PDB file of C-alpha atoms in Angstrom:
ATOM      1  CA  MET P   1     -36.537 -14.749 193.230  1.00  0.00           C
ATOM      2  CA  PHE P   2     -32.898 -15.831 192.593  1.00  0.00           C
ATOM      3  CA  LYS P   3     -31.497 -13.800 195.464  1.00  0.00           C
ATOM      4  CA  GLU P   4     -34.021 -15.178 197.918  1.00  0.00           C
ATOM      5  CA  LYS P   5     -33.137 -18.737 196.870  1.00  0.00           C
ATOM      6  CA  LYS P   6     -29.399 -17.979 197.204  1.00  0.00           C
ATOM      7  CA  LEU P   7     -28.765 -18.678 193.536  1.00  0.00           C
ATOM      8  CA  VAL P   8     -26.976 -15.358 193.212  1.00  0.00           C
ATOM      9  CA  ASP P   9     -25.216 -13.263 195.828  1.00  0.00           C
ATOM     10  CA  LYS P  10     -25.868  -9.874 194.309  1.00  0.00           C
ATOM     11  CA  ILE P  11     -28.024  -8.669 191.439  1.00  0.00           C
ATOM     12  CA  PRO P  12     -25.931  -6.332 189.246  1.00  0.00           C
ATOM     13  CA  LYS P  13     -27.288  -3.011 187.977  1.00  0.00           C
ATOM     14  CA  SER P  14     -25.936  -3.561 184.485  1.00  0.00           C
ATOM     15  CA  PRO P  15     -28.420  -5.271 182.124  1.00  0.00           C
ATOM     16  CA  GLY P  16     -25.521  -7.025 180.383  1.00  0.00           C
ATOM     17  CA  LEU P  17     -24.353  -8.628 183.623  1.00  0.00           C
ATOM     18  CA  ARG P  18     -27.914  -9.575 184.535  1.00  0.00           C
ATOM     19  CA  THR P  19     -28.358 -11.431 181.271  1.00  0.00           C
ATOM     20  CA  LYS P  20     -25.044 -13.179 181.790  1.00  0.00           C
ATOM     21  CA  ILE P  21     -26.329 -14.470 185.146  1.00  0.00           C
ATOM     22  CA  LEU P  22     -29.577 -15.587 183.496  1.00  0.00           C
ATOM     23  CA  ARG P  23     -27.632 -17.384 180.767  1.00  0.00           C
ATOM     24  CA  ASP P  24     -25.728 -19.298 183.451  1.00  0.00           C
ATOM     25  CA  LEU P  25     -28.859 -20.144 185.436  1.00  0.00           C
ATOM     26  CA  TYR P  26     -30.878 -21.168 182.353  1.00  0.00           C
ATOM     27  CA  LYS P  27     -28.104 -22.626 180.215  1.00  0.00           C
ATOM     28  CA  ASP P  28     -30.176 -25.746 179.431  1.00  0.00           C
ATOM     29  CA  GLU P  29     -33.367 -23.823 178.526  1.00  0.00           C
ATOM     30  CA  LYS P  30     -33.229 -23.013 174.813  1.00  0.00           C
ATOM     31  CA  VAL P  31     -36.370 -20.882 175.013  1.00  0.00           C
ATOM     32  CA  VAL P  32     -34.906 -18.535 177.579  1.00  0.00           C
ATOM     33  CA  LEU P  33     -31.595 -18.273 175.740  1.00  0.00           C
ATOM     34  CA  GLU P  34     -33.422 -17.343 172.521  1.00  0.00           C
ATOM     35  CA  PHE P  35     -35.308 -14.592 174.340  1.00  0.00           C
ATOM     36  CA  LEU P  36     -32.115 -13.294 175.885  1.00  0.00           C
ATOM     37  CA  ASP P  37     -30.601 -13.056 172.383  1.00  0.00           C
ATOM     38  CA  PHE P  38     -33.751 -11.225 171.292  1.00  0.00           C
ATOM     39  CA  TYR P  39     -33.365  -8.841 174.226  1.00  0.00           C
ATOM     40  CA  HIS P  40     -29.800  -8.050 173.186  1.00  0.00           C
ATOM     41  CA  LEU P  41     -30.987  -7.490 169.580  1.00  0.00           C
ATOM     42  CA  LEU P  42     -33.564  -4.962 170.820  1.00  0.00           C
ATOM     43  CA  ARG P  43     -30.951  -3.191 172.937  1.00  0.00           C
ATOM     44  CA  ASP P  44     -28.579  -3.041 169.998  1.00  0.00           C
ATOM     45  CA  LEU P  45     -31.361  -1.657 167.769  1.00  0.00           C
ATOM     46  CA  SER P  46     -32.336   1.000 170.264  1.00  0.00           C
ATOM     47  CA  ARG P  47     -28.745   2.227 170.481  1.00  0.00           C
ATOM     48  CA  ALA P  48     -27.823   1.942 166.825  1.00  0.00           C
ATOM     49  CA  ASP P  49     -27.361   4.752 164.360  1.00  0.00           C
ATOM     50  CA  PHE P  50     -30.035   4.516 161.707  1.00  0.00           C
ATOM     51  CA  ARG P  51     -31.283   5.811 158.369  1.00  0.00           C
ATOM     52  CA  ARG P  52     -34.883   6.436 157.326  1.00  0.00           C
ATOM     53  CA  ARG P  53     -36.592   5.421 154.119  1.00  0.00           C
ATOM     54  CA  LYS P  54     -40.172   6.041 152.845  1.00  0.00           C
ATOM     55  CA  GLU P  55     -41.059   7.906 156.052  1.00  0.00           C
ATOM     56  CA  PHE P  56     -44.616   8.830 155.148  1.00  0.00           C
ATOM     57  CA  ARG P  57     -45.758   5.599 153.483  1.00  0.00           C
ATOM     58  CA  ARG P  58     -46.927   2.165 154.613  1.00  0.00           C
ATOM     59  CA  HIS P  59     -43.494   0.740 153.772  1.00  0.00           C
ATOM     60  CA  VAL P  60     -41.583   3.034 156.129  1.00  0.00           C
ATOM     61  CA  THR P  61     -38.229   1.458 156.860  1.00  0.00           C
ATOM     62  CA  MET P  62     -35.510   2.059 159.397  1.00  0.00           C
ATOM     63  CA  THR P  63     -32.065   0.772 158.512  1.00  0.00           C
ATOM     64  CA  ALA P  64     -30.135   0.184 161.703  1.00  0.00           C
ATOM     65  CA  LEU P  65     -26.367   0.273 161.446  1.00  0.00           C
ATOM     66  CA  LEU P  66     -25.251  -2.534 163.783  1.00  0.00           C
ATOM     67  CA  GLN P  67     -21.694  -3.764 164.488  1.00  0.00           C
ATOM     68  CA  ASN P  68     -22.248  -6.839 162.370  1.00  0.00           C
ATOM     69  CA  GLY P  69     -23.926  -5.069 159.448  1.00  0.00           C
ATOM     70  CA  GLU P  70     -27.119  -3.306 158.493  1.00  0.00           C
ATOM     71  CA  MET P  71     -30.606  -4.485 159.513  1.00  0.00           C
ATOM     72  CA  GLU P  72     -33.817  -3.230 157.936  1.00  0.00           C
ATOM     73  CA  ILE P  73     -36.819  -2.822 160.195  1.00  0.00           C
ATOM     74  CA  ASN P  74     -40.268  -2.200 158.734  1.00  0.00           C
ATOM     75  CA  ILE P  75     -43.772  -2.092 160.176  1.00  0.00           C
ATOM     76  CA  ASP P  76     -44.270  -5.841 159.815  1.00  0.00           C
ATOM     77  CA  ILE P  77     -41.003  -6.656 161.562  1.00  0.00           C
ATOM     78  CA  ILE P  78     -41.576  -4.154 164.410  1.00  0.00           C
ATOM     79  CA  THR P  79     -45.107  -5.618 164.905  1.00  0.00           C
ATOM     80  CA  GLU P  80     -43.605  -9.118 165.120  1.00  0.00           C
ATOM     81  CA  TYR P  81     -41.040  -7.872 167.644  1.00  0.00           C
ATOM     82  CA  TYR P  82     -43.786  -6.236 169.695  1.00  0.00           C
ATOM     83  CA  LYS P  83     -45.712  -9.493 169.849  1.00  0.00           C
ATOM     84  CA  LYS P  84     -42.576 -11.413 170.728  1.00  0.00           C
ATOM     85  CA  SER P  85     -41.864  -8.912 173.550  1.00  0.00           C
ATOM     86  CA  LYS P  86     -45.378  -9.422 174.926  1.00  0.00           C
ATOM     87  CA  ILE P  87     -44.895 -13.197 174.846  1.00  0.00           C
ATOM     88  CA  PHE P  88     -41.548 -12.797 176.624  1.00  0.00           C
ATOM     89  CA  LEU P  89     -43.154 -10.737 179.413  1.00  0.00           C
ATOM     90  CA  LYS P  90     -45.941 -13.295 179.817  1.00  0.00           C
ATOM     91  CA  LEU P  91     -43.369 -16.058 179.937  1.00  0.00           C
ATOM     92  CA  VAL P  92     -41.420 -14.283 182.682  1.00  0.00           C
ATOM     93  CA  GLU P  93     -44.631 -13.826 184.669  1.00  0.00           C
ATOM     94  CA  LYS P  94     -45.357 -17.548 184.316  1.00  0.00           C
ATOM     95  CA  ILE P  95     -41.814 -18.519 185.353  1.00  0.00           C
ATOM     96  CA  ILE P  96     -42.152 -16.425 188.488  1.00  0.00           C
ATOM     97  CA  GLU P  97     -45.665 -17.813 189.223  1.00  0.00           C
ATOM     98  CA  ALA P  98     -44.524 -21.376 188.683  1.00  0.00           C
ATOM     99  CA  ASP P  99     -41.610 -20.678 191.033  1.00  0.00           C
ATOM    100  CA  ASN P 100     -39.261 -21.858 188.263  1.00  0.00           C
ATOM    101  CA  LYS P 101     -40.667 -25.394 188.336  1.00  0.00           C
ATOM    102  CA  GLY P 102     -42.749 -25.561 185.123  1.00  0.00           C
ATOM    103  CA  ASP P 103     -41.791 -27.006 181.778  1.00  0.00           C
ATOM    104  CA  MET P 104     -40.475 -24.129 179.709  1.00  0.00           C
ATOM    105  CA  ASN P 105     -42.101 -25.239 176.473  1.00  0.00           C
ATOM    106  CA  GLU P 106     -45.510 -25.503 178.197  1.00  0.00           C
ATOM    107  CA  LEU P 107     -45.075 -22.093 179.759  1.00  0.00           C
ATOM    108  CA  LEU P 108     -44.130 -20.672 176.359  1.00  0.00           C
ATOM    109  CA  SER P 109     -47.161 -22.255 174.674  1.00  0.00           C
ATOM    110  CA  SER P 110     -49.417 -20.875 177.358  1.00  0.00           C
ATOM    111  CA  SER P 111     -47.870 -17.410 176.958  1.00  0.00           C
ATOM    112  CA  VAL P 112     -48.369 -17.425 173.184  1.00  0.00           C
ATOM    113  CA  ALA P 113     -51.975 -18.547 173.611  1.00  0.00           C
ATOM    114  CA  GLU P 114     -52.669 -15.722 176.077  1.00  0.00           C
ATOM    115  CA  VAL P 115     -51.183 -13.072 173.795  1.00  0.00           C
ATOM    116  CA  ASP P 116     -53.130 -14.442 170.835  1.00  0.00           C
ATOM    117  CA  PHE P 117     -56.317 -14.406 172.898  1.00  0.00           C
ATOM    118  CA  GLU P 118     -55.670 -10.787 173.953  1.00  0.00           C
ATOM    119  CA  GLU P 119     -55.208  -9.837 170.327  1.00  0.00           C
ATOM    120  CA  GLY P 120     -58.494 -11.582 169.416  1.00  0.00           C
ATOM    121  CA  LYS P 121     -56.865 -14.386 167.399  1.00  0.00           C
ATOM    122  CA  LEU P 122     -58.408 -17.230 169.396  1.00  0.00           C
TER     123      LEU P 122
END
């Protein structure tokens, strides 16, 4: 999409460089910037060393050892992150479908509603 519109010359292979380009292109869109921060958090969590606690109970917890401190992840948090990831993917689909012309808050609201509907909450 961005390459075809000549907004970028080359799409880098590195996810870090890709997000840098997206930050530059969407610097005025708070919603997109928040999701890019969330993406970096997920990448950091997936690469972090971790400890386990209460492995065989409902309150199973992973303590991720990040550069800026420890972060505890439990079932409730990971479920929230899963839903947020689904919303992000829906939002990206809508941005592409709208050819980058829609209001970001409206696209986000629509994405949240779709995910809630899929989960049977509407």
